[in-house]
Short mmCIF file of C-alpha atoms in Angstrom, two decimals:
data_model
loop_
_atom_site.label_atom_id
_atom_site.label_comp_id
_atom_site.label_asym_id
_atom_site.label_seq_id
_atom_site.Cartn_x
_atom_site.Cartn_y
_atom_site.Cartn_z
CA MET A 7 86.69 -5.64 -83.76
CA GLU A 8 82.07 -6.78 -83.44
CA PRO A 9 81.05 -10.36 -83.77
CA LYS A 10 79.35 -11.09 -87.24
CA LYS A 11 75.67 -12.31 -86.01
CA ASN A 12 74.68 -15.00 -89.21
CA PRO A 13 71.03 -13.62 -89.94
CA LYS A 14 69.94 -17.80 -90.29
CA TYR A 15 70.59 -18.72 -87.06
CA ASP A 16 68.73 -15.63 -85.57
CA VAL A 17 66.24 -17.56 -82.81
CA HIS A 18 64.04 -13.64 -82.96
CA LYS A 19 63.28 -13.12 -86.24
CA LYS A 20 60.19 -16.05 -86.04
CA SER A 21 58.84 -15.26 -82.44
CA ARG A 22 56.54 -12.71 -82.56
CA MET A 23 54.72 -15.73 -84.70
CA THR A 24 55.46 -18.20 -82.63
CA PHE A 25 53.37 -16.08 -79.80
CA PHE A 26 50.52 -15.18 -81.49
CA PHE A 27 50.09 -18.49 -83.28
CA SER A 28 49.91 -20.23 -79.46
CA LEU A 29 48.28 -17.49 -78.09
CA CYS A 30 45.10 -19.03 -80.84
CA VAL A 31 45.89 -22.71 -79.55
CA SER A 32 44.81 -21.14 -76.19
CA ILE A 33 42.49 -19.73 -76.92
CA LEU A 34 40.99 -22.60 -78.82
CA LEU A 35 41.75 -25.31 -75.51
CA VAL A 36 39.76 -22.18 -73.87
CA LEU A 37 36.65 -22.15 -75.96
CA THR A 38 36.21 -25.90 -76.99
CA ALA A 39 37.13 -26.71 -72.79
CA PHE A 40 33.55 -24.91 -72.57
CA GLN A 41 31.71 -26.41 -75.33
CA TRP A 42 31.78 -29.56 -74.06
CA LYS A 43 28.95 -31.57 -73.13
CA ARG A 44 28.94 -33.72 -70.99
CA PRO A 45 26.35 -36.59 -71.60
CA ILE A 46 23.50 -36.73 -67.80
CA ALA A 47 23.15 -40.13 -66.67
CA GLN A 48 19.18 -41.46 -67.66
CA PRO A 49 17.71 -42.07 -64.26
CA GLU A 50 17.07 -45.87 -64.17
CA PRO A 51 12.99 -45.96 -63.52
CA ARG A 52 11.64 -46.89 -60.63
CA THR A 53 9.52 -50.46 -59.78
CA GLN A 54 6.96 -50.82 -57.08
CA ASN A 55 9.75 -51.83 -54.14
CA ASP A 56 11.62 -49.25 -54.59
CA GLY A 57 8.19 -47.64 -53.49
CA VAL A 58 8.10 -50.45 -50.04
CA ILE A 59 11.63 -49.08 -49.52
CA ASP A 60 10.81 -45.36 -49.45
CA ASP A 61 8.17 -45.90 -47.37
CA GLN A 62 10.46 -47.43 -44.74
CA LEU A 63 13.07 -45.31 -44.84
CA TYR A 64 10.97 -42.08 -45.09
CA PRO A 65 7.98 -42.74 -42.58
CA PRO A 66 4.91 -40.18 -43.92
CA VAL A 67 4.96 -37.06 -41.23
CA THR A 68 2.14 -36.67 -39.25
CA GLU A 69 -0.65 -34.07 -38.86
CA LEU A 70 -0.58 -33.06 -35.24
CA THR A 71 -3.09 -30.00 -34.36
CA TYR A 72 -3.79 -28.30 -31.21
CA THR A 73 -6.03 -26.56 -30.24
CA THR A 74 -5.83 -24.21 -26.79
CA PRO A 75 -7.84 -25.03 -24.28
CA THR A 76 -10.26 -23.59 -22.13
CA LYS A 77 -11.00 -22.17 -18.50
CA PRO A 78 -14.23 -24.31 -17.23
CA THR A 79 -16.81 -21.34 -16.42
CA PRO A 80 -18.03 -21.91 -12.61
CA ALA A 81 -20.93 -22.57 -11.42
CA LYS A 82 -21.92 -19.29 -9.76
CA GLU A 83 -23.41 -20.09 -6.30
CA LYS A 84 -26.48 -18.66 -5.17
CA PRO A 85 -25.81 -15.41 -2.14
CA ILE A 86 -27.05 -16.99 0.88
CA ILE A 87 -29.63 -15.18 2.86
CA ILE A 88 -29.99 -14.58 6.66
CA ASN A 89 -32.48 -12.43 8.18
CA PRO A 90 -30.38 -10.20 11.00
CA ILE A 91 -33.45 -11.13 13.84
CA GLU A 92 -34.35 -15.09 13.36
CA ALA A 93 -30.65 -15.72 13.45
CA LYS A 94 -30.28 -13.60 16.16
CA LYS A 95 -32.77 -16.47 17.88
CA GLU A 96 -31.13 -19.46 17.40
CA LEU A 97 -28.32 -17.90 19.04
CA ILE A 98 -29.79 -17.21 21.66
CA GLU A 99 -32.11 -20.45 22.35
CA GLU A 100 -28.91 -22.46 21.99
CA ARG A 101 -27.57 -20.70 24.55
CA SER A 102 -29.72 -20.68 26.74
CA ILE A 103 -29.55 -22.84 29.73
CA GLU A 104 -32.56 -24.44 31.68
CA LEU A 105 -31.30 -23.67 35.37
CA PRO A 106 -32.86 -26.27 38.56
CA SER A 107 -35.78 -24.08 40.18
CA ILE A 108 -34.87 -22.67 43.49
CA PRO A 109 -37.34 -23.80 46.14
CA ASN A 110 -39.46 -20.90 48.27
CA ASP A 111 -37.56 -22.43 51.55
CA VAL A 112 -34.84 -22.09 51.10
CA PRO A 113 -33.24 -18.96 53.52
CA VAL A 114 -31.34 -16.77 51.77
CA ALA A 115 -28.23 -15.53 52.99
CA THR A 116 -26.92 -11.54 53.62
CA ILE A 117 -23.62 -10.83 53.69
CA GLN A 118 -22.97 -6.96 55.88
CA PHE A 119 -20.08 -5.64 54.72
CA SER A 120 -18.85 -2.41 56.19
CA LEU A 121 -15.47 0.02 55.49
CA PRO A 122 -12.59 0.59 57.53
CA PRO A 123 -12.18 4.02 59.39
CA GLU A 124 -9.61 5.77 57.98
CA ASN A 125 -6.49 6.74 59.79
CA PRO A 126 -6.91 11.02 59.66
CA ASP A 127 -2.72 10.20 59.57
CA THR A 128 -2.36 8.77 56.83
CA THR A 129 -1.31 10.89 53.91
CA PHE A 130 -3.04 10.25 50.60
CA ILE A 131 -1.96 11.16 47.52
CA VAL A 132 -5.24 11.39 45.96
CA VAL A 133 -8.75 11.66 47.88
CA GLU A 134 -12.55 12.90 47.06
CA ARG A 135 -11.35 16.42 46.87
CA MET A 136 -8.16 17.81 46.15
CA PRO A 137 -6.67 21.21 48.64
CA MET A 138 -6.83 24.44 46.62
CA PRO A 139 -4.53 27.24 47.46
CA LYS A 140 -7.00 29.62 48.35
CA ASP A 141 -6.98 32.08 45.74
CA GLY A 142 -6.94 29.78 42.92
CA TYR A 143 -3.98 28.54 40.63
CA GLU A 144 -4.03 31.36 38.67
CA GLY A 145 -3.32 33.33 42.46
CA LEU A 146 -1.18 31.17 43.11
CA TYR A 147 1.57 31.85 40.64
CA LYS A 148 0.86 35.86 40.80
CA PHE A 149 2.27 34.76 43.93
CA LEU A 150 5.00 33.12 43.52
CA SER A 151 5.79 35.45 40.72
CA LYS A 152 6.17 38.46 42.50
CA GLU A 153 7.94 36.92 45.88
CA ILE A 154 9.94 35.12 44.61
CA LYS A 155 14.07 36.32 44.78
CA TYR A 156 16.29 35.38 41.61
CA PRO A 157 19.40 34.18 43.80
CA LYS A 158 21.99 35.83 42.81
CA PRO A 159 24.40 33.13 42.37
CA ALA A 160 21.92 31.66 39.63
CA ILE A 161 22.11 34.57 38.54
CA ARG A 162 26.11 35.00 37.65
CA ASN A 163 25.93 30.80 36.01
CA ASN A 164 22.62 32.16 33.52
CA ALA A 165 20.70 29.29 35.54
CA LYS A 166 16.47 28.45 34.53
CA GLY A 167 14.36 26.33 34.27
CA LYS A 168 11.78 24.67 36.42
CA VAL A 169 12.16 23.26 40.24
CA PHE A 170 9.30 20.96 40.80
CA VAL A 171 9.12 20.98 45.20
CA GLU A 172 6.50 17.96 47.07
CA PHE A 173 5.51 18.97 50.13
CA VAL A 174 1.60 17.73 52.00
CA ILE A 175 -1.00 19.55 53.25
CA ASN A 176 -2.52 18.76 56.63
CA LYS A 177 -6.07 18.79 57.89
CA LYS A 178 -4.63 22.88 58.18
CA GLY A 179 -4.29 23.41 54.87
CA GLU A 180 -0.59 24.69 55.64
CA PRO A 181 2.65 23.17 54.32
CA SER A 182 4.82 20.59 55.47
CA ASN A 183 7.68 18.45 54.68
CA LEU A 184 8.59 20.19 51.62
CA ARG A 185 11.48 18.47 49.61
CA VAL A 186 12.88 19.52 45.99
CA THR A 187 12.46 16.37 44.23
CA ARG A 188 14.27 18.43 41.54
CA GLY A 189 15.89 21.81 41.14
CA ILE A 190 18.38 23.22 38.85
CA GLY A 191 20.54 24.43 42.70
CA TYR A 192 22.66 27.49 42.22
CA GLY A 193 20.01 28.64 45.06
CA CYS A 194 16.76 27.97 42.89
CA ASP A 195 16.09 25.42 45.92
CA GLU A 196 16.50 26.88 48.14
CA GLU A 197 14.13 29.95 47.06
CA ALA A 198 12.00 28.25 45.83
CA ILE A 199 11.43 26.24 49.41
CA ARG A 200 10.67 29.61 50.51
CA VAL A 201 7.98 30.78 48.91
CA ILE A 202 5.81 27.18 48.82
CA SER A 203 5.55 27.43 52.14
CA LEU A 204 4.27 30.81 52.61
CA THR A 205 1.50 30.00 50.09
CA LYS A 206 -2.04 29.07 52.10
CA TRP A 207 -4.19 26.63 51.22
CA SER A 208 -7.76 24.52 51.81
CA PRO A 209 -7.16 20.82 53.05
CA GLY A 210 -8.07 17.94 51.12
CA LYS A 211 -11.30 15.65 52.43
CA GLN A 212 -11.55 12.04 51.31
CA ARG A 213 -15.73 11.34 52.79
CA GLY A 214 -15.77 15.07 54.89
CA VAL A 215 -13.08 14.64 56.59
CA PRO A 216 -9.76 16.90 55.92
CA VAL A 217 -6.56 14.57 55.62
CA ASN A 218 -2.90 15.26 54.30
CA VAL A 219 -2.41 15.27 50.67
CA ARG A 220 1.22 14.98 48.64
CA MET A 221 1.72 17.79 46.25
CA THR A 222 3.82 18.39 43.62
CA VAL A 223 4.28 22.05 41.98
CA PRO A 224 7.20 23.49 39.45
CA ILE A 225 7.92 26.16 39.93
CA GLN A 226 9.69 28.43 36.66
CA PHE A 227 12.73 30.48 36.84
CA THR A 228 13.74 32.22 33.73
CA LEU A 229 15.53 35.39 33.35
CA GLN A 230 15.03 38.38 31.82
CA GLU A 231 17.18 39.81 29.16
#
């Protein structure tokens, strides 16, 4: 059996009316709050004492002005003109020294000397007239290239380079005291000494006298491919 509601005690009967009434009241309150004006307090009139206090609290502003410093213009120096002739004269006058005069009766000493005689057996390195091959150096190297026989050990080992032979050309123009100062080996050093010993030279002279002169001749060994 379903329960029956009493329309007199129905709580939802006036709910719509109550909602609209509450909404209207809320809107009125909001509008009243926006339109409410609060009275603005008027400032009190200033007195003469107030100005003194303000000046003490807020000192007057001082204006500063800045000016760009300007560089002083240097004074132009006058050019110094020097006469080279006068300057040279002054320099000569400053450096001039008065020498004491020598009397005429003072004897003048003379010195005589003579060079010691040279030993003809001395071996020179540089003389007034150096030794020269009979046919010149061009003929000397032609002779060496014709007479040199390439050693077989040097051919097998492909040895090549320069051999420097030092020797002395005596007063007769003959090479003597032969030795290798730098060689390449493989028989090339011995072959260089052999061919140099066959050369002919004109002897070197010092003061017109034949002397012994030490010489050095390089010999190039090159294999032709």
